[in-house]
Amino acid sequence: ELKVEQNPLFLSMQEGKNYTIYCNYSTTSDRLYWYRQDPGKSLESLFVLLSNGAVKQEGRLMASLDTKARLSTLHITAAVHDLSATYFCAVDPPPGSSNYKLTFGKGTLLTVNP
Amino acid sequence: DVKVTQSSRYLVKRTGEKVFLECVQDMDHENMFWYRQDPGLGLRLIYFSYDVKMKEKGDIPEGYSVSREKKERFSLILESASTNQTSMYLCASSFFSQLYNEKLFFGSGTQLSVL
């Protein structure tokens, strides 16, 4: 059974600082997704990482994937208040699996303080 | 823009009532999903559908059923609502891919309270 662990689950940081959220998963997978959820809102896709070594960047967020280590990171550079949200990673089932079920991590609640 | 519309933002029901949650997408997506989101538990898949009249159980299907009579509409049914079904319900849709999941587009959610 695929398990996805995010850490930290809660992150309070100051504006202007850098930090990294980690997403580990337990079995082989080739695809990983990052989603953002603003308070009271639904989830919005941020990044789709398609292969080992993939790196995607948008604004102050950069995501990377290491399929050998079964690890993805979401790096925040010079945080601003607008980045306050809950961030979820989600992982595809193993290659060759017959199901289509994404497995989500529990989410990281990020609060950026002035 | 892809739009996934859930019929109610907030819903309050009584224990034992039959509850229908409706979801409509306008992008001709093959796949549709129902998740519930609870604090500390993240998102858990209830049911999904990859075609009209097709459905597959997710991780927590007990107490729920679904209906997909048309491609754009996916309904979640609570046959007899219970208090432990109080939760945020999220509908999502995506294109079908033979090998992988495609990214999900989520609706705005329905916060259901069962009293």
PDB file of C-alpha atoms in Angstrom:
ATOM      1  CA  GLU A   1       0.000   0.000   0.000  1.00  0.00           C
ATOM      2  CA  LEU A   2       1.354   3.371  -1.025  1.00  0.00           C
ATOM      3  CA  LYS A   3       1.884   5.760   1.865  1.00  0.00           C
ATOM      4  CA  VAL A   4       2.690   9.436   1.478  1.00  0.00           C
ATOM      5  CA  GLU A   5       4.189  11.440   4.317  1.00  0.00           C
ATOM      6  CA  GLN A   6       4.639  15.167   4.382  1.00  0.00           C
ATOM      7  CA  ASN A   7       6.683  17.095   6.842  1.00  0.00           C
ATOM      8  CA  PRO A   8       6.381  19.317   8.532  1.00  0.00           C
ATOM      9  CA  LEU A   9       2.603  19.292   8.950  1.00  0.00           C
ATOM     10  CA  PHE A  10       2.651  22.820  10.363  1.00  0.00           C
ATOM     11  CA  LEU A  11       5.080  25.514   9.371  1.00  0.00           C
ATOM     12  CA  SER A  12       5.158  29.058  10.647  1.00  0.00           C
ATOM     13  CA  MET A  13       7.714  31.260   8.997  1.00  0.00           C
ATOM     14  CA  GLN A  14       8.622  34.879   8.675  1.00  0.00           C
ATOM     15  CA  GLU A  15       8.351  36.857   5.526  1.00  0.00           C
ATOM     16  CA  GLY A  16      11.572  36.864   3.574  1.00  0.00           C
ATOM     17  CA  LYS A  17      12.793  33.516   4.856  1.00  0.00           C
ATOM     18  CA  ASN A  18      13.381  30.320   2.907  1.00  0.00           C
ATOM     19  CA  TYR A  19      12.056  26.910   3.791  1.00  0.00           C
ATOM     20  CA  THR A  20      11.419  23.452   2.350  1.00  0.00           C
ATOM     21  CA  ILE A  21       8.472  21.088   2.635  1.00  0.00           C
ATOM     22  CA  TYR A  22       9.220  17.404   2.161  1.00  0.00           C
ATOM     23  CA  CYS A  23       7.080  14.671   0.663  1.00  0.00           C
ATOM     24  CA  ASN A  24       8.197  11.050   1.054  1.00  0.00           C
ATOM     25  CA  TYR A  25       6.394   8.096  -0.425  1.00  0.00           C
ATOM     26  CA  SER A  26       6.723   4.409   0.232  1.00  0.00           C
ATOM     27  CA  THR A  27       6.596   2.598  -3.133  1.00  0.00           C
ATOM     28  CA  THR A  28       7.793   3.222  -6.650  1.00  0.00           C
ATOM     29  CA  SER A  29       5.980   5.950  -8.505  1.00  0.00           C
ATOM     30  CA  ASP A  30       6.843   8.061 -11.516  1.00  0.00           C
ATOM     31  CA  ARG A  31       4.575  11.025 -11.002  1.00  0.00           C
ATOM     32  CA  LEU A  32       3.975  13.465  -8.208  1.00  0.00           C
ATOM     33  CA  TYR A  33       1.688  16.432  -7.859  1.00  0.00           C
ATOM     34  CA  TRP A  34       1.638  19.471  -5.628  1.00  0.00           C
ATOM     35  CA  TYR A  35      -1.613  21.212  -4.795  1.00  0.00           C
ATOM     36  CA  ARG A  36      -2.385  24.352  -2.862  1.00  0.00           C
ATOM     37  CA  GLN A  37      -5.483  24.985  -0.761  1.00  0.00           C
ATOM     38  CA  ASP A  38      -6.310  28.467   0.505  1.00  0.00           C
ATOM     39  CA  PRO A  39      -8.367  28.679   3.702  1.00  0.00           C
ATOM     40  CA  GLY A  40     -11.996  27.866   2.995  1.00  0.00           C
ATOM     41  CA  LYS A  41     -11.273  27.153  -0.643  1.00  0.00           C
ATOM     42  CA  SER A  42     -10.708  24.089  -2.762  1.00  0.00           C
ATOM     43  CA  LEU A  43      -7.461  22.622  -4.068  1.00  0.00           C
ATOM     44  CA  GLU A  44      -5.605  24.070  -6.997  1.00  0.00           C
ATOM     45  CA  SER A  45      -2.906  22.316  -8.964  1.00  0.00           C
ATOM     46  CA  LEU A  46       0.569  23.841  -8.597  1.00  0.00           C
ATOM     47  CA  PHE A  47       2.991  21.405 -10.209  1.00  0.00           C
ATOM     48  CA  VAL A  48       3.023  18.060 -11.958  1.00  0.00           C
ATOM     49  CA  LEU A  49       6.417  16.352 -11.759  1.00  0.00           C
ATOM     50  CA  LEU A  50       6.722  13.727 -14.448  1.00  0.00           C
ATOM     51  CA  SER A  51      10.058  12.040 -14.009  1.00  0.00           C
ATOM     52  CA  ASN A  52      13.166  11.613 -11.917  1.00  0.00           C
ATOM     53  CA  GLY A  53      15.072  14.850 -11.613  1.00  0.00           C
ATOM     54  CA  ALA A  54      12.122  16.989 -12.689  1.00  0.00           C
ATOM     55  CA  VAL A  55      12.199  20.528 -11.391  1.00  0.00           C
ATOM     56  CA  LYS A  56       9.434  23.065 -11.803  1.00  0.00           C
ATOM     57  CA  GLN A  57       9.352  26.656 -10.628  1.00  0.00           C
ATOM     58  CA  GLU A  58       6.681  29.271 -10.383  1.00  0.00           C
ATOM     59  CA  GLY A  59       7.336  32.501  -8.599  1.00  0.00           C
ATOM     60  CA  ARG A  60       8.727  31.821  -5.143  1.00  0.00           C
ATOM     61  CA  LEU A  61       7.916  28.098  -5.260  1.00  0.00           C
ATOM     62  CA  MET A  62      10.143  25.409  -6.690  1.00  0.00           C
ATOM     63  CA  ALA A  63       9.331  21.702  -6.694  1.00  0.00           C
ATOM     64  CA  SER A  64      11.640  18.803  -7.438  1.00  0.00           C
ATOM     65  CA  LEU A  65      11.340  15.042  -7.652  1.00  0.00           C
ATOM     66  CA  ASP A  66      13.839  12.292  -6.872  1.00  0.00           C
ATOM     67  CA  THR A  67      12.131   9.001  -7.711  1.00  0.00           C
ATOM     68  CA  LYS A  68      15.073   6.931  -6.504  1.00  0.00           C
ATOM     69  CA  ALA A  69      14.876   8.473  -3.052  1.00  0.00           C
ATOM     70  CA  ARG A  70      11.067   8.569  -3.296  1.00  0.00           C
ATOM     71  CA  LEU A  71      11.206  12.185  -2.266  1.00  0.00           C
ATOM     72  CA  SER A  72       9.830  15.462  -3.507  1.00  0.00           C
ATOM     73  CA  THR A  73      10.590  18.871  -2.098  1.00  0.00           C
ATOM     74  CA  LEU A  74       8.690  22.128  -2.323  1.00  0.00           C
ATOM     75  CA  HIS A  75      11.075  24.987  -1.696  1.00  0.00           C
ATOM     76  CA  ILE A  76       9.825  28.408  -0.714  1.00  0.00           C
ATOM     77  CA  THR A  77      12.091  31.356  -1.405  1.00  0.00           C
ATOM     78  CA  ALA A  78      11.708  34.690   0.383  1.00  0.00           C
ATOM     79  CA  ALA A  79       8.243  33.874   1.663  1.00  0.00           C
ATOM     80  CA  VAL A  80       5.431  36.414   1.453  1.00  0.00           C
ATOM     81  CA  HIS A  81       2.106  36.433   3.262  1.00  0.00           C
ATOM     82  CA  ASP A  82       0.217  35.454   0.107  1.00  0.00           C
ATOM     83  CA  LEU A  83       1.850  32.036   0.242  1.00  0.00           C
ATOM     84  CA  SER A  84      -0.021  31.171   3.434  1.00  0.00           C
ATOM     85  CA  ALA A  85      -2.048  28.070   2.552  1.00  0.00           C
ATOM     86  CA  THR A  86      -2.091  24.310   2.960  1.00  0.00           C
ATOM     87  CA  TYR A  87       0.129  22.447   0.524  1.00  0.00           C
ATOM     88  CA  PHE A  88      -0.556  18.854  -0.441  1.00  0.00           C
ATOM     89  CA  CYS A  89       1.555  16.417  -2.361  1.00  0.00           C
ATOM     90  CA  ALA A  90      -0.094  13.504  -4.148  1.00  0.00           C
ATOM     91  CA  VAL A  91       1.482  10.453  -5.741  1.00  0.00           C
ATOM     92  CA  ASP A  92       0.443   8.228  -8.632  1.00  0.00           C
ATOM     93  CA  PRO A  93       0.103   4.498  -8.018  1.00  0.00           C
ATOM     94  CA  PRO A  94       3.117   2.338  -8.964  1.00  0.00           C
ATOM     95  CA  PRO A  95       3.803   1.801 -12.680  1.00  0.00           C
ATOM     96  CA  GLY A  96       1.778  -1.096 -14.024  1.00  0.00           C
ATOM     97  CA  SER A  97      -0.858  -0.709 -11.350  1.00  0.00           C
ATOM     98  CA  SER A  98      -4.391  -1.152 -12.555  1.00  0.00           C
ATOM     99  CA  ASN A  99      -5.894   1.546 -10.419  1.00  0.00           C
ATOM    100  CA  TYR A 100      -6.013   5.275 -10.862  1.00  0.00           C
ATOM    101  CA  LYS A 101      -6.016   6.274  -7.245  1.00  0.00           C
ATOM    102  CA  LEU A 102      -3.857   9.173  -6.280  1.00  0.00           C
ATOM    103  CA  THR A 103      -2.596   9.012  -2.725  1.00  0.00           C
ATOM    104  CA  PHE A 104      -2.452  12.351  -0.929  1.00  0.00           C
ATOM    105  CA  GLY A 105      -0.259  13.422   1.922  1.00  0.00           C
ATOM    106  CA  LYS A 106      -1.942  14.977   4.960  1.00  0.00           C
ATOM    107  CA  GLY A 107      -0.937  18.466   3.935  1.00  0.00           C
ATOM    108  CA  THR A 108       1.392  21.138   5.308  1.00  0.00           C
ATOM    109  CA  LEU A 109      -0.262  24.214   6.784  1.00  0.00           C
ATOM    110  CA  LEU A 110       2.026  27.123   6.000  1.00  0.00           C
ATOM    111  CA  THR A 111       1.615  30.421   7.800  1.00  0.00           C
ATOM    112  CA  VAL A 112       3.801  33.317   6.739  1.00  0.00           C
ATOM    113  CA  ASN A 113       4.021  36.046   9.349  1.00  0.00           C
ATOM    114  CA  PRO A 114       5.017  39.664   8.708  1.00  0.00           C
TER     115      PRO A 114
ATOM    116  CA  ASP B   1     -11.028  27.509 -17.721  1.00  0.00           C
ATOM    117  CA  VAL B   2     -12.108  24.175 -16.374  1.00  0.00           C
ATOM    118  CA  LYS B   3     -15.045  24.469 -14.097  1.00  0.00           C
ATOM    119  CA  VAL B   4     -16.101  21.878 -11.558  1.00  0.00           C
ATOM    120  CA  THR B   5     -19.281  22.955  -9.842  1.00  0.00           C
ATOM    121  CA  GLN B   6     -20.665  21.483  -6.657  1.00  0.00           C
ATOM    122  CA  SER B   7     -24.304  22.238  -6.076  1.00  0.00           C
ATOM    123  CA  SER B   8     -24.090  23.341  -2.437  1.00  0.00           C
ATOM    124  CA  ARG B   9     -21.388  25.102  -0.465  1.00  0.00           C
ATOM    125  CA  TYR B  10     -22.932  24.326   2.910  1.00  0.00           C
ATOM    126  CA  LEU B  11     -25.471  21.675   3.808  1.00  0.00           C
ATOM    127  CA  VAL B  12     -27.074  20.747   7.119  1.00  0.00           C
ATOM    128  CA  LYS B  13     -28.931  17.441   7.376  1.00  0.00           C
ATOM    129  CA  ARG B  14     -30.382  15.265  10.098  1.00  0.00           C
ATOM    130  CA  THR B  15     -29.252  11.787  11.024  1.00  0.00           C
ATOM    131  CA  GLY B  16     -30.976   9.191   8.854  1.00  0.00           C
ATOM    132  CA  GLU B  17     -31.737  11.536   5.975  1.00  0.00           C
ATOM    133  CA  LYS B  18     -30.811  10.628   2.426  1.00  0.00           C
ATOM    134  CA  VAL B  19     -28.351  13.172   1.080  1.00  0.00           C
ATOM    135  CA  PHE B  20     -27.393  13.927  -2.502  1.00  0.00           C
ATOM    136  CA  LEU B  21     -24.253  15.847  -3.379  1.00  0.00           C
ATOM    137  CA  GLU B  22     -24.057  16.880  -6.999  1.00  0.00           C
ATOM    138  CA  CYS B  23     -21.028  17.683  -9.093  1.00  0.00           C
ATOM    139  CA  VAL B  24     -20.885  18.921 -12.678  1.00  0.00           C
ATOM    140  CA  GLN B  25     -17.814  19.521 -14.845  1.00  0.00           C
ATOM    141  CA  ASP B  26     -17.729  21.336 -18.152  1.00  0.00           C
ATOM    142  CA  MET B  27     -14.476  20.086 -19.709  1.00  0.00           C
ATOM    143  CA  ASP B  28     -15.566  16.721 -21.053  1.00  0.00           C
ATOM    144  CA  HIS B  29     -13.346  14.912 -18.539  1.00  0.00           C
ATOM    145  CA  GLU B  30     -13.643  11.162 -18.415  1.00  0.00           C
ATOM    146  CA  ASN B  31     -12.623  10.767 -14.775  1.00  0.00           C
ATOM    147  CA  MET B  32     -14.526  12.085 -11.810  1.00  0.00           C
ATOM    148  CA  PHE B  33     -13.813  11.642  -8.122  1.00  0.00           C
ATOM    149  CA  TRP B  34     -15.345  12.209  -4.710  1.00  0.00           C
ATOM    150  CA  TYR B  35     -13.058  12.894  -1.755  1.00  0.00           C
ATOM    151  CA  ARG B  36     -13.727  13.813   1.802  1.00  0.00           C
ATOM    152  CA  GLN B  37     -11.388  16.058   3.714  1.00  0.00           C
ATOM    153  CA  ASP B  38     -11.092  15.948   7.477  1.00  0.00           C
ATOM    154  CA  PRO B  39      -8.663  17.799   9.741  1.00  0.00           C
ATOM    155  CA  GLY B  40      -5.568  15.708  10.396  1.00  0.00           C
ATOM    156  CA  LEU B  41      -6.582  13.056   7.880  1.00  0.00           C
ATOM    157  CA  GLY B  42      -6.045  14.878   4.613  1.00  0.00           C
ATOM    158  CA  LEU B  43      -8.007  13.814   1.536  1.00  0.00           C
ATOM    159  CA  ARG B  44      -9.492  10.362   1.323  1.00  0.00           C
ATOM    160  CA  LEU B  45     -11.010   8.941  -1.834  1.00  0.00           C
ATOM    161  CA  ILE B  46     -14.584   7.730  -1.514  1.00  0.00           C
ATOM    162  CA  TYR B  47     -15.436   6.715  -5.080  1.00  0.00           C
ATOM    163  CA  PHE B  48     -14.307   7.477  -8.584  1.00  0.00           C
ATOM    164  CA  SER B  49     -15.655   6.957 -12.060  1.00  0.00           C
ATOM    165  CA  TYR B  50     -13.758   6.693 -15.330  1.00  0.00           C
ATOM    166  CA  ASP B  51     -16.771   6.521 -17.614  1.00  0.00           C
ATOM    167  CA  VAL B  52     -20.521   6.903 -17.665  1.00  0.00           C
ATOM    168  CA  LYS B  53     -22.188   4.270 -15.502  1.00  0.00           C
ATOM    169  CA  MET B  54     -18.782   3.026 -14.316  1.00  0.00           C
ATOM    170  CA  LYS B  55     -17.668   3.381 -10.731  1.00  0.00           C
ATOM    171  CA  GLU B  56     -14.876   2.147  -8.538  1.00  0.00           C
ATOM    172  CA  LYS B  57     -14.602   2.130  -4.772  1.00  0.00           C
ATOM    173  CA  GLY B  58     -11.986   4.285  -3.204  1.00  0.00           C
ATOM    174  CA  ASP B  59     -10.508   3.936   0.228  1.00  0.00           C
ATOM    175  CA  ILE B  60     -13.621   4.711   2.301  1.00  0.00           C
ATOM    176  CA  PRO B  61     -16.757   3.780   0.336  1.00  0.00           C
ATOM    177  CA  GLU B  62     -18.789   2.486   3.285  1.00  0.00           C
ATOM    178  CA  GLY B  63     -21.981   4.424   3.798  1.00  0.00           C
ATOM    179  CA  TYR B  64     -21.790   6.046   0.365  1.00  0.00           C
ATOM    180  CA  SER B  65     -22.920   5.301  -3.152  1.00  0.00           C
ATOM    181  CA  VAL B  66     -22.486   7.165  -6.422  1.00  0.00           C
ATOM    182  CA  SER B  67     -24.245   7.675  -9.708  1.00  0.00           C
ATOM    183  CA  ARG B  68     -22.895   8.707 -13.072  1.00  0.00           C
ATOM    184  CA  GLU B  69     -25.630   8.753 -15.654  1.00  0.00           C
ATOM    185  CA  LYS B  70     -24.074  11.473 -17.791  1.00  0.00           C
ATOM    186  CA  LYS B  71     -20.429  12.196 -18.471  1.00  0.00           C
ATOM    187  CA  GLU B  72     -20.505  15.649 -16.936  1.00  0.00           C
ATOM    188  CA  ARG B  73     -22.309  14.755 -13.716  1.00  0.00           C
ATOM    189  CA  PHE B  74     -21.206  12.666 -10.755  1.00  0.00           C
ATOM    190  CA  SER B  75     -23.421  12.362  -7.708  1.00  0.00           C
ATOM    191  CA  LEU B  76     -22.510  11.210  -4.225  1.00  0.00           C
ATOM    192  CA  ILE B  77     -25.314   9.692  -2.177  1.00  0.00           C
ATOM    193  CA  LEU B  78     -25.444   9.171   1.546  1.00  0.00           C
ATOM    194  CA  GLU B  79     -28.231   6.624   1.946  1.00  0.00           C
ATOM    195  CA  SER B  80     -28.740   7.315   5.643  1.00  0.00           C
ATOM    196  CA  ALA B  81     -26.609  10.164   6.903  1.00  0.00           C
ATOM    197  CA  SER B  82     -24.744   9.722  10.162  1.00  0.00           C
ATOM    198  CA  THR B  83     -22.885  12.196  12.331  1.00  0.00           C
ATOM    199  CA  ASN B  84     -19.521  10.671  11.387  1.00  0.00           C
ATOM    200  CA  GLN B  85     -20.181  11.747   7.820  1.00  0.00           C
ATOM    201  CA  THR B  86     -19.919  15.387   8.823  1.00  0.00           C
ATOM    202  CA  SER B  87     -17.063  16.559   6.625  1.00  0.00           C
ATOM    203  CA  MET B  88     -15.920  18.648   3.678  1.00  0.00           C
ATOM    204  CA  TYR B  89     -16.691  16.837   0.426  1.00  0.00           C
ATOM    205  CA  LEU B  90     -14.625  17.619  -2.638  1.00  0.00           C
ATOM    206  CA  CYS B  91     -15.449  16.633  -6.183  1.00  0.00           C
ATOM    207  CA  ALA B  92     -12.694  16.511  -8.804  1.00  0.00           C
ATOM    208  CA  SER B  93     -12.327  15.633 -12.457  1.00  0.00           C
ATOM    209  CA  SER B  94      -9.527  14.886 -14.895  1.00  0.00           C
ATOM    210  CA  PHE B  95      -8.819  13.653 -18.384  1.00  0.00           C
ATOM    211  CA  PHE B  96      -8.233   9.970 -18.886  1.00  0.00           C
ATOM    212  CA  SER B  97      -4.735   8.753 -19.605  1.00  0.00           C
ATOM    213  CA  GLN B  98      -3.848   5.155 -20.299  1.00  0.00           C
ATOM    214  CA  LEU B  99      -0.745   5.199 -18.162  1.00  0.00           C
ATOM    215  CA  TYR B 100      -1.035   7.928 -15.586  1.00  0.00           C
ATOM    216  CA  ASN B 101      -3.365  10.150 -13.707  1.00  0.00           C
ATOM    217  CA  GLU B 102      -3.759  13.592 -15.115  1.00  0.00           C
ATOM    218  CA  LYS B 103      -3.924  16.545 -12.778  1.00  0.00           C
ATOM    219  CA  LEU B 104      -7.162  16.973 -10.926  1.00  0.00           C
ATOM    220  CA  PHE B 105      -9.462  19.952 -11.109  1.00  0.00           C
ATOM    221  CA  PHE B 106     -11.399  20.387  -7.903  1.00  0.00           C
ATOM    222  CA  GLY B 107     -14.750  21.895  -7.113  1.00  0.00           C
ATOM    223  CA  SER B 108     -15.129  24.414  -4.315  1.00  0.00           C
ATOM    224  CA  GLY B 109     -16.339  21.792  -1.847  1.00  0.00           C
ATOM    225  CA  THR B 110     -19.481  21.096   0.152  1.00  0.00           C
ATOM    226  CA  GLN B 111     -19.282  21.381   3.924  1.00  0.00           C
ATOM    227  CA  LEU B 112     -21.827  18.861   5.175  1.00  0.00           C
ATOM    228  CA  SER B 113     -22.997  18.862   8.771  1.00  0.00           C
ATOM    229  CA  VAL B 114     -25.092  15.950   9.994  1.00  0.00           C
ATOM    230  CA  LEU B 115     -26.930  16.679  13.236  1.00  0.00           C
TER     231      LEU B 115
END
